[in-house]
mmCIF file of the N, C-alpha and C atoms, coordinates in Angstrom:
data_MODEL
# 
_entry.id   MODEL 
# 
loop_
_atom_site.group_PDB 
_atom_site.id 
_atom_site.type_symbol 
_atom_site.label_atom_id 
_atom_site.label_alt_id 
_atom_site.label_comp_id 
_atom_site.label_asym_id 
_atom_site.label_entity_id 
_atom_site.label_seq_id 
_atom_site.pdbx_PDB_ins_code 
_atom_site.Cartn_x 
_atom_site.Cartn_y 
_atom_site.Cartn_z 
_atom_site.occupancy 
_atom_site.B_iso_or_equiv 
_atom_site.pdbx_formal_charge 
_atom_site.auth_seq_id 
_atom_site.auth_comp_id 
_atom_site.auth_asym_id 
_atom_site.auth_atom_id 
_atom_site.pdbx_PDB_model_num 
ATOM 1   N N  . MET A 1 1  ? -16.907 -28.393 -77.285 1.00 0.00 ? 1  MET A N  1 
ATOM 2   C CA . MET A 1 1  ? -16.353 -29.730 -77.316 1.00 0.00 ? 1  MET A CA 1 
ATOM 3   C C  . MET A 1 1  ? -17.386 -30.747 -76.828 1.00 0.00 ? 1  MET A C  1 
ATOM 4   N N  . ARG A 1 2  ? -18.160 -30.354 -75.816 1.00 0.00 ? 2  ARG A N  1 
ATOM 5   C CA . ARG A 1 2  ? -19.169 -31.277 -75.292 1.00 0.00 ? 2  ARG A CA 1 
ATOM 6   C C  . ARG A 1 2  ? -20.260 -31.542 -76.330 1.00 0.00 ? 2  ARG A C  1 
ATOM 7   N N  . LYS A 1 3  ? -20.624 -30.511 -77.081 1.00 0.00 ? 3  LYS A N  1 
ATOM 8   C CA . LYS A 1 3  ? -21.646 -30.692 -78.113 1.00 0.00 ? 3  LYS A CA 1 
ATOM 9   C C  . LYS A 1 3  ? -21.160 -31.648 -79.197 1.00 0.00 ? 3  LYS A C  1 
ATOM 10  N N  . MET A 1 4  ? -19.890 -31.554 -79.535 1.00 0.00 ? 4  MET A N  1 
ATOM 11  C CA . MET A 1 4  ? -19.323 -32.446 -80.549 1.00 0.00 ? 4  MET A CA 1 
ATOM 12  C C  . MET A 1 4  ? -19.312 -33.884 -80.039 1.00 0.00 ? 4  MET A C  1 
ATOM 13  N N  . LEU A 1 5  ? -18.954 -34.083 -78.793 1.00 0.00 ? 5  LEU A N  1 
ATOM 14  C CA . LEU A 1 5  ? -18.928 -35.419 -78.199 1.00 0.00 ? 5  LEU A CA 1 
ATOM 15  C C  . LEU A 1 5  ? -20.337 -36.000 -78.127 1.00 0.00 ? 5  LEU A C  1 
ATOM 16  N N  . PHE A 1 6  ? -21.302 -35.185 -77.763 1.00 0.00 ? 6  PHE A N  1 
ATOM 17  C CA . PHE A 1 6  ? -22.698 -35.628 -77.705 1.00 0.00 ? 6  PHE A CA 1 
ATOM 18  C C  . PHE A 1 6  ? -23.205 -36.001 -79.093 1.00 0.00 ? 6  PHE A C  1 
ATOM 19  N N  . ALA A 1 7  ? -22.855 -35.252 -80.092 1.00 0.00 ? 7  ALA A N  1 
ATOM 20  C CA . ALA A 1 7  ? -23.289 -35.536 -81.460 1.00 0.00 ? 7  ALA A CA 1 
ATOM 21  C C  . ALA A 1 7  ? -22.702 -36.852 -81.965 1.00 0.00 ? 7  ALA A C  1 
ATOM 22  N N  . VAL A 1 8  ? -21.442 -37.082 -81.694 1.00 0.00 ? 8  VAL A N  1 
ATOM 23  C CA . VAL A 1 8  ? -20.804 -38.331 -82.120 1.00 0.00 ? 8  VAL A CA 1 
ATOM 24  C C  . VAL A 1 8  ? -21.417 -39.523 -81.384 1.00 0.00 ? 8  VAL A C  1 
ATOM 25  N N  . ALA A 1 9  ? -21.690 -39.364 -80.101 1.00 0.00 ? 9  ALA A N  1 
ATOM 26  C CA . ALA A 1 9  ? -22.287 -40.444 -79.326 1.00 0.00 ? 9  ALA A CA 1 
ATOM 27  C C  . ALA A 1 9  ? -23.698 -40.760 -79.810 1.00 0.00 ? 9  ALA A C  1 
ATOM 28  N N  . SER A 1 10 ? -24.475 -39.745 -80.133 1.00 0.00 ? 10 SER A N  1 
ATOM 29  C CA . SER A 1 10 ? -25.838 -39.983 -80.605 1.00 0.00 ? 10 SER A CA 1 
ATOM 30  C C  . SER A 1 10 ? -25.847 -40.597 -82.006 1.00 0.00 ? 10 SER A C  1 
ATOM 31  N N  . LEU A 1 11 ? -24.903 -40.230 -82.851 1.00 0.00 ? 11 LEU A N  1 
ATOM 32  C CA . LEU A 1 11 ? -24.815 -40.840 -84.181 1.00 0.00 ? 11 LEU A CA 1 
ATOM 33  C C  . LEU A 1 11 ? -24.415 -42.309 -84.095 1.00 0.00 ? 11 LEU A C  1 
ATOM 34  N N  . SER A 1 12 ? -23.597 -42.660 -83.119 1.00 0.00 ? 12 SER A N  1 
ATOM 35  C CA . SER A 1 12 ? -23.187 -44.057 -82.985 1.00 0.00 ? 12 SER A CA 1 
ATOM 36  C C  . SER A 1 12 ? -24.362 -44.948 -82.604 1.00 0.00 ? 12 SER A C  1 
ATOM 37  N N  . LEU A 1 13 ? -25.385 -44.383 -81.963 1.00 0.00 ? 13 LEU A N  1 
ATOM 38  C CA . LEU A 1 13 ? -26.562 -45.166 -81.630 1.00 0.00 ? 13 LEU A CA 1 
ATOM 39  C C  . LEU A 1 13 ? -27.358 -45.536 -82.875 1.00 0.00 ? 13 LEU A C  1 
ATOM 40  N N  . PHE A 1 14 ? -27.351 -44.670 -83.881 1.00 0.00 ? 14 PHE A N  1 
ATOM 41  C CA . PHE A 1 14 ? -28.082 -44.946 -85.109 1.00 0.00 ? 14 PHE A CA 1 
ATOM 42  C C  . PHE A 1 14 ? -27.319 -45.879 -86.044 1.00 0.00 ? 14 PHE A C  1 
ATOM 43  N N  . VAL A 1 15 ? -26.015 -45.908 -85.946 1.00 0.00 ? 15 VAL A N  1 
ATOM 44  C CA . VAL A 1 15 ? -25.201 -46.741 -86.820 1.00 0.00 ? 15 VAL A CA 1 
ATOM 45  C C  . VAL A 1 15 ? -25.173 -48.181 -86.335 1.00 0.00 ? 15 VAL A C  1 
ATOM 46  N N  . GLY A 1 16 ? -25.283 -48.421 -85.050 1.00 0.00 ? 16 GLY A N  1 
ATOM 47  C CA . GLY A 1 16 ? -25.146 -49.748 -84.475 1.00 0.00 ? 16 GLY A CA 1 
ATOM 48  C C  . GLY A 1 16 ? -26.242 -50.741 -84.806 1.00 0.00 ? 16 GLY A C  1 
ATOM 49  N N  . PRO A 1 17 ? -27.534 -50.398 -84.706 1.00 0.00 ? 17 PRO A N  1 
ATOM 50  C CA . PRO A 1 17 ? -28.585 -51.407 -84.900 1.00 0.00 ? 17 PRO A CA 1 
ATOM 51  C C  . PRO A 1 17 ? -28.621 -52.093 -86.265 1.00 0.00 ? 17 PRO A C  1 
ATOM 52  N N  . PRO A 1 18 ? -28.364 -51.451 -87.399 1.00 0.00 ? 18 PRO A N  1 
ATOM 53  C CA . PRO A 1 18 ? -28.385 -52.203 -88.657 1.00 0.00 ? 18 PRO A CA 1 
ATOM 54  C C  . PRO A 1 18 ? -27.340 -53.315 -88.712 1.00 0.00 ? 18 PRO A C  1 
ATOM 55  N N  . ALA A 1 19 ? -26.209 -53.106 -88.086 1.00 0.00 ? 19 ALA A N  1 
ATOM 56  C CA . ALA A 1 19 ? -25.183 -54.141 -88.072 1.00 0.00 ? 19 ALA A CA 1 
ATOM 57  C C  . ALA A 1 19 ? -25.627 -55.329 -87.226 1.00 0.00 ? 19 ALA A C  1 
ATOM 58  N N  . LEU A 1 20 ? -26.408 -55.084 -86.194 1.00 0.00 ? 20 LEU A N  1 
ATOM 59  C CA . LEU A 1 20 ? -26.873 -56.170 -85.347 1.00 0.00 ? 20 LEU A CA 1 
ATOM 60  C C  . LEU A 1 20 ? -28.025 -56.943 -85.987 1.00 0.00 ? 20 LEU A C  1 
ATOM 61  N N  . ALA A 1 21 ? -28.782 -56.322 -86.877 1.00 0.00 ? 21 ALA A N  1 
ATOM 62  C CA . ALA A 1 21 ? -29.940 -56.976 -87.473 1.00 0.00 ? 21 ALA A CA 1 
ATOM 63  C C  . ALA A 1 21 ? -29.564 -57.859 -88.654 1.00 0.00 ? 21 ALA A C  1 
ATOM 64  N N  . ALA A 1 22 ? -28.383 -57.726 -89.208 1.00 0.00 ? 22 ALA A N  1 
ATOM 65  C CA . ALA A 1 22 ? -28.008 -58.462 -90.404 1.00 0.00 ? 22 ALA A CA 1 
ATOM 66  C C  . ALA A 1 22 ? -28.044 -59.983 -90.239 1.00 0.00 ? 22 ALA A C  1 
ATOM 67  N N  . PRO A 1 23 ? -27.627 -60.593 -89.132 1.00 0.00 ? 23 PRO A N  1 
ATOM 68  C CA . PRO A 1 23 ? -27.651 -62.052 -89.043 1.00 0.00 ? 23 PRO A CA 1 
ATOM 69  C C  . PRO A 1 23 ? -29.058 -62.652 -89.041 1.00 0.00 ? 23 PRO A C  1 
ATOM 70  N N  . CYS A 1 24 ? -30.082 -61.869 -88.809 1.00 0.00 ? 24 CYS A N  1 
ATOM 71  C CA . CYS A 1 24 ? -31.441 -62.385 -88.721 1.00 0.00 ? 24 CYS A CA 1 
ATOM 72  C C  . CYS A 1 24 ? -32.211 -62.193 -90.021 1.00 0.00 ? 24 CYS A C  1 
ATOM 73  N N  . LYS A 1 25 ? -31.528 -62.263 -91.143 1.00 0.00 ? 25 LYS A N  1 
ATOM 74  C CA . LYS A 1 25 ? -32.177 -62.161 -92.446 1.00 0.00 ? 25 LYS A CA 1 
ATOM 75  C C  . LYS A 1 25 ? -31.986 -63.477 -93.194 1.00 0.00 ? 25 LYS A C  1 
ATOM 76  N N  . ASP A 1 26 ? -32.966 -63.826 -94.027 1.00 0.00 ? 26 ASP A N  1 
ATOM 77  C CA . ASP A 1 26 ? -32.835 -65.035 -94.827 1.00 0.00 ? 26 ASP A CA 1 
ATOM 78  C C  . ASP A 1 26 ? -32.080 -64.718 -96.115 1.00 0.00 ? 26 ASP A C  1 
ATOM 79  N N  . ALA A 1 27 ? -32.012 -65.681 -97.024 1.00 0.00 ? 27 ALA A N  1 
ATOM 80  C CA . ALA A 1 27 ? -31.244 -65.511 -98.259 1.00 0.00 ? 27 ALA A CA 1 
ATOM 81  C C  . ALA A 1 27 ? -31.830 -64.429 -99.162 1.00 0.00 ? 27 ALA A C  1 
ATOM 82  N N  . LYS A 1 28 ? -33.134 -64.185 -99.068 1.00 0.00 ? 28 LYS A N  1 
ATOM 83  C CA . LYS A 1 28 ? -33.774 -63.170 -99.905 1.00 0.00 ? 28 LYS A CA 1 
ATOM 84  C C  . LYS A 1 28 ? -33.692 -61.775 -99.304 1.00 0.00 ? 28 LYS A C  1 
ATOM 85  N N  . GLY A 1 29 ? -33.166 -61.656 -98.078 1.00 0.00 ? 29 GLY A N  1 
ATOM 86  C CA . GLY A 1 29 ? -33.023 -60.354 -97.442 1.00 0.00 ? 29 GLY A CA 1 
ATOM 87  C C  . GLY A 1 29 ? -34.169 -59.980 -96.531 1.00 0.00 ? 29 GLY A C  1 
ATOM 88  N N  . LYS A 1 30 ? -35.123 -60.890 -96.335 1.00 0.00 ? 30 LYS A N  1 
ATOM 89  C CA . LYS A 1 30 ? -36.245 -60.594 -95.452 1.00 0.00 ? 30 LYS A CA 1 
ATOM 90  C C  . LYS A 1 30 ? -35.872 -60.945 -94.013 1.00 0.00 ? 30 LYS A C  1 
ATOM 91  N N  . PHE A 1 31 ? -36.430 -60.189 -93.080 1.00 0.00 ? 31 PHE A N  1 
ATOM 92  C CA . PHE A 1 31 ? -36.165 -60.435 -91.671 1.00 0.00 ? 31 PHE A CA 1 
ATOM 93  C C  . PHE A 1 31 ? -36.847 -61.718 -91.226 1.00 0.00 ? 31 PHE A C  1 
ATOM 94  N N  . THR A 1 32 ? -36.139 -62.531 -90.480 1.00 0.00 ? 32 THR A N  1 
ATOM 95  C CA . THR A 1 32 ? -36.679 -63.767 -89.929 1.00 0.00 ? 32 THR A CA 1 
ATOM 96  C C  . THR A 1 32 ? -36.380 -63.804 -88.441 1.00 0.00 ? 32 THR A C  1 
ATOM 97  N N  . LYS A 1 33 ? -36.946 -64.787 -87.776 1.00 0.00 ? 33 LYS A N  1 
ATOM 98  C CA . LYS A 1 33 ? -36.679 -64.952 -86.351 1.00 0.00 ? 33 LYS A CA 1 
ATOM 99  C C  . LYS A 1 33 ? -35.257 -65.475 -86.174 1.00 0.00 ? 33 LYS A C  1 
ATOM 100 N N  . CYS A 1 34 ? -34.513 -64.864 -85.284 1.00 0.00 ? 34 CYS A N  1 
ATOM 101 C CA . CYS A 1 34 ? -33.130 -65.268 -85.054 1.00 0.00 ? 34 CYS A CA 1 
ATOM 102 C C  . CYS A 1 34 ? -33.091 -66.625 -84.367 1.00 0.00 ? 34 CYS A C  1 
ATOM 103 N N  . PRO A 1 35 ? -32.133 -67.468 -84.719 1.00 0.00 ? 35 PRO A N  1 
ATOM 104 C CA . PRO A 1 35 ? -32.017 -68.759 -84.043 1.00 0.00 ? 35 PRO A CA 1 
ATOM 105 C C  . PRO A 1 35 ? -31.550 -68.557 -82.601 1.00 0.00 ? 35 PRO A C  1 
ATOM 106 N N  . PRO A 1 36 ? -31.967 -69.438 -81.692 1.00 0.00 ? 36 PRO A N  1 
ATOM 107 C CA . PRO A 1 36 ? -31.535 -69.282 -80.294 1.00 0.00 ? 36 PRO A CA 1 
ATOM 108 C C  . PRO A 1 36 ? -30.042 -69.524 -80.160 1.00 0.00 ? 36 PRO A C  1 
ATOM 109 N N  . LYS A 1 37 ? -29.443 -68.780 -79.271 1.00 0.00 ? 37 LYS A N  1 
ATOM 110 C CA . LYS A 1 37 ? -28.009 -68.932 -79.039 1.00 0.00 ? 37 LYS A CA 1 
ATOM 111 C C  . LYS A 1 37 ? -27.768 -70.152 -78.163 1.00 0.00 ? 37 LYS A C  1 
ATOM 112 N N  . ALA A 1 38 ? -26.690 -70.850 -78.452 1.00 0.00 ? 38 ALA A N  1 
ATOM 113 C CA . ALA A 1 38 ? -26.316 -72.019 -77.662 1.00 0.00 ? 38 ALA A CA 1 
ATOM 114 C C  . ALA A 1 38 ? -25.712 -71.555 -76.337 1.00 0.00 ? 38 ALA A C  1 
ATOM 115 N N  . ALA A 1 39 ? -25.897 -72.366 -75.335 1.00 0.00 ? 39 ALA A N  1 
ATOM 116 C CA . ALA A 1 39 ? -25.352 -72.035 -74.020 1.00 0.00 ? 39 ALA A CA 1 
ATOM 117 C C  . ALA A 1 39 ? -23.833 -72.211 -74.047 1.00 0.00 ? 39 ALA A C  1 
ATOM 118 N N  . ASP A 1 40 ? -23.116 -71.148 -73.761 1.00 0.00 ? 40 ASP A N  1 
ATOM 119 C CA . ASP A 1 40 ? -21.658 -71.204 -73.738 1.00 0.00 ? 40 ASP A CA 1 
ATOM 120 C C  . ASP A 1 40 ? -21.134 -71.625 -72.369 1.00 0.00 ? 40 ASP A C  1 
ATOM 121 N N  . LYS A 1 41 ? -22.028 -71.792 -71.422 1.00 0.00 ? 41 LYS A N  1 
ATOM 122 C CA . LYS A 1 41 ? -21.636 -72.112 -70.066 1.00 0.00 ? 41 LYS A CA 1 
ATOM 123 C C  . LYS A 1 41 ? -21.212 -73.586 -69.983 1.00 0.00 ? 41 LYS A C  1 
ATOM 124 N N  . PRO A 1 42 ? -19.990 -73.877 -69.520 1.00 0.00 ? 42 PRO A N  1 
ATOM 125 C CA . PRO A 1 42 ? -19.559 -75.268 -69.438 1.00 0.00 ? 42 PRO A CA 1 
ATOM 126 C C  . PRO A 1 42 ? -20.285 -76.002 -68.308 1.00 0.00 ? 42 PRO A C  1 
ATOM 127 N N  . VAL A 1 43 ? -20.431 -77.288 -68.487 1.00 0.00 ? 43 VAL A N  1 
ATOM 128 C CA . VAL A 1 43 ? -21.088 -78.113 -67.476 1.00 0.00 ? 43 VAL A CA 1 
ATOM 129 C C  . VAL A 1 43 ? -20.077 -78.414 -66.384 1.00 0.00 ? 43 VAL A C  1 
ATOM 130 N N  . ARG A 1 44 ? -20.480 -78.220 -65.140 1.00 0.00 ? 44 ARG A N  1 
ATOM 131 C CA . ARG A 1 44 ? -19.614 -78.515 -64.003 1.00 0.00 ? 44 ARG A CA 1 
ATOM 132 C C  . ARG A 1 44 ? -20.248 -79.646 -63.202 1.00 0.00 ? 44 ARG A C  1 
ATOM 133 N N  . CYS A 1 45 ? -19.421 -80.467 -62.598 1.00 0.00 ? 45 CYS A N  1 
ATOM 134 C CA . CYS A 1 45 ? -19.913 -81.605 -61.840 1.00 0.00 ? 45 CYS A CA 1 
ATOM 135 C C  . CYS A 1 45 ? -19.354 -81.581 -60.420 1.00 0.00 ? 45 CYS A C  1 
ATOM 136 N N  . LYS A 1 46 ? -20.136 -82.157 -59.508 1.00 0.00 ? 46 LYS A N  1 
ATOM 137 C CA . LYS A 1 46 ? -19.693 -82.309 -58.120 1.00 0.00 ? 46 LYS A CA 1 
ATOM 138 C C  . LYS A 1 46 ? -19.713 -83.784 -57.756 1.00 0.00 ? 46 LYS A C  1 
ATOM 139 N N  . SER A 1 47 ? -18.769 -84.166 -56.914 1.00 0.00 ? 47 SER A N  1 
ATOM 140 C CA . SER A 1 47 ? -18.710 -85.548 -56.452 1.00 0.00 ? 47 SER A CA 1 
ATOM 141 C C  . SER A 1 47 ? -19.681 -85.739 -55.288 1.00 0.00 ? 47 SER A C  1 
ATOM 142 N N  . ALA A 1 48 ? -19.741 -86.958 -54.762 1.00 0.00 ? 48 ALA A N  1 
ATOM 143 C CA . ALA A 1 48 ? -20.677 -87.275 -53.686 1.00 0.00 ? 48 ALA A CA 1 
ATOM 144 C C  . ALA A 1 48 ? -20.385 -86.491 -52.413 1.00 0.00 ? 48 ALA A C  1 
ATOM 145 N N  . ASN A 1 49 ? -19.117 -86.134 -52.172 1.00 0.00 ? 49 ASN A N  1 
ATOM 146 C CA . ASN A 1 49 ? -18.780 -85.388 -50.963 1.00 0.00 ? 49 ASN A CA 1 
ATOM 147 C C  . ASN A 1 49 ? -18.931 -83.880 -51.137 1.00 0.00 ? 49 ASN A C  1 
ATOM 148 N N  . GLY A 1 50 ? -19.383 -83.427 -52.295 1.00 0.00 ? 50 GLY A N  1 
ATOM 149 C CA . GLY A 1 50 ? -19.675 -82.020 -52.503 1.00 0.00 ? 50 GLY A CA 1 
ATOM 150 C C  . GLY A 1 50 ? -18.562 -81.200 -53.122 1.00 0.00 ? 50 GLY A C  1 
ATOM 151 N N  . LYS A 1 51 ? -17.444 -81.828 -53.470 1.00 0.00 ? 51 LYS A N  1 
ATOM 152 C CA . LYS A 1 51 ? -16.337 -81.107 -54.096 1.00 0.00 ? 51 LYS A CA 1 
ATOM 153 C C  . LYS A 1 51 ? -16.456 -81.195 -55.610 1.00 0.00 ? 51 LYS A C  1 
ATOM 154 N N  . PHE A 1 52 ? -15.888 -80.208 -56.300 1.00 0.00 ? 52 PHE A N  1 
ATOM 155 C CA . PHE A 1 52 ? -15.922 -80.223 -57.752 1.00 0.00 ? 52 PHE A CA 1 
ATOM 156 C C  . PHE A 1 52 ? -15.044 -81.354 -58.275 1.00 0.00 ? 52 PHE A C  1 
ATOM 157 N N  . ALA A 1 53 ? -15.530 -82.042 -59.317 1.00 0.00 ? 53 ALA A N  1 
ATOM 158 C CA . ALA A 1 53 ? -14.802 -83.154 -59.908 1.00 0.00 ? 53 ALA A CA 1 
ATOM 159 C C  . ALA A 1 53 ? -15.014 -83.132 -61.408 1.00 0.00 ? 53 ALA A C  1 
ATOM 160 N N  . LYS A 1 54 ? -14.215 -83.918 -62.126 1.00 0.00 ? 54 LYS A N  1 
ATOM 161 C CA . LYS A 1 54 ? -14.408 -84.049 -63.563 1.00 0.00 ? 54 LYS A CA 1 
ATOM 162 C C  . LYS A 1 54 ? -15.702 -84.802 -63.810 1.00 0.00 ? 54 LYS A C  1 
ATOM 163 N N  . CYS A 1 55 ? -16.400 -84.453 -64.867 1.00 0.00 ? 55 CYS A N  1 
ATOM 164 C CA . CYS A 1 55 ? -17.718 -85.029 -65.123 1.00 0.00 ? 55 CYS A CA 1 
ATOM 165 C C  . CYS A 1 55 ? -17.659 -86.503 -65.504 1.00 0.00 ? 55 CYS A C  1 
ATOM 166 N N  . GLY A 1 56 ? -16.526 -87.027 -65.890 1.00 0.00 ? 56 GLY A N  1 
ATOM 167 C CA . GLY A 1 56 ? -16.427 -88.432 -66.286 1.00 0.00 ? 56 GLY A CA 1 
ATOM 168 C C  . GLY A 1 56 ? -16.171 -89.379 -65.128 1.00 0.00 ? 56 GLY A C  1 
ATOM 169 N N  . THR A 1 57 ? -15.872 -88.851 -63.948 1.00 0.00 ? 57 THR A N  1 
ATOM 170 C CA . THR A 1 57 ? -15.551 -89.731 -62.818 1.00 0.00 ? 57 THR A CA 1 
ATOM 171 C C  . THR A 1 57 ? -16.808 -90.365 -62.258 1.00 0.00 ? 57 THR A C  1 
ATOM 172 N N  . PRO A 1 58 ? -16.683 -91.594 -61.698 1.00 0.00 ? 58 PRO A N  1 
ATOM 173 C CA . PRO A 1 58 ? -17.859 -92.265 -61.118 1.00 0.00 ? 58 PRO A CA 1 
ATOM 174 C C  . PRO A 1 58 ? -18.424 -91.481 -59.930 1.00 0.00 ? 58 PRO A C  1 
ATOM 175 N N  . GLY A 1 59 ? -19.720 -91.332 -59.885 1.00 0.00 ? 59 GLY A N  1 
ATOM 176 C CA . GLY A 1 59 ? -20.389 -90.643 -58.786 1.00 0.00 ? 59 GLY A CA 1 
ATOM 177 C C  . GLY A 1 59 ? -20.506 -89.138 -58.949 1.00 0.00 ? 59 GLY A C  1 
ATOM 178 N N  . ALA A 1 60 ? -19.922 -88.591 -60.015 1.00 0.00 ? 60 ALA A N  1 
ATOM 179 C CA . ALA A 1 60 ? -19.991 -87.145 -60.236 1.00 0.00 ? 60 ALA A CA 1 
ATOM 180 C C  . ALA A 1 60 ? -21.336 -86.807 -60.903 1.00 0.00 ? 60 ALA A C  1 
ATOM 181 N N  . MET A 1 61 ? -22.000 -85.787 -60.363 1.00 0.00 ? 61 MET A N  1 
ATOM 182 C CA . MET A 1 61 ? -23.296 -85.374 -60.877 1.00 0.00 ? 61 MET A CA 1 
ATOM 183 C C  . MET A 1 61 ? -23.185 -83.948 -61.403 1.00 0.00 ? 61 MET A C  1 
ATOM 184 N N  . PRO A 1 62 ? -23.783 -83.649 -62.572 1.00 0.00 ? 62 PRO A N  1 
ATOM 185 C CA . PRO A 1 62 ? -23.752 -82.272 -63.077 1.00 0.00 ? 62 PRO A CA 1 
ATOM 186 C C  . PRO A 1 62 ? -24.604 -81.358 -62.213 1.00 0.00 ? 62 PRO A C  1 
ATOM 187 N N  . ILE A 1 63 ? -24.127 -80.123 -62.061 1.00 0.00 ? 63 ILE A N  1 
ATOM 188 C CA . ILE A 1 63 ? -24.880 -79.132 -61.286 1.00 0.00 ? 63 ILE A CA 1 
ATOM 189 C C  . ILE A 1 63 ? -25.454 -78.105 -62.248 1.00 0.00 ? 63 ILE A C  1 
ATOM 190 N N  . LYS A 1 64 ? -26.482 -77.421 -61.836 1.00 0.00 ? 64 LYS A N  1 
ATOM 191 C CA . LYS A 1 64 ? -27.119 -76.422 -62.708 1.00 0.00 ? 64 LYS A CA 1 
ATOM 192 C C  . LYS A 1 64 ? -26.693 -75.047 -62.342 1.00 0.00 ? 64 LYS A C  1 
# 
């Protein structure tokens, strides 16, 4: 049973990479440089007294 599980796990490693490489091809099927991913992290802001606030309020500064 362990040999069967090991075989299935090792085969899944070979099946995965072609699916990941597909988005980085151009219209002719040639590999190109992948576009950079956009930052999904939302911008957070703090007020002058150091508490979190909405970014539109006066005196709120974005934090990194």
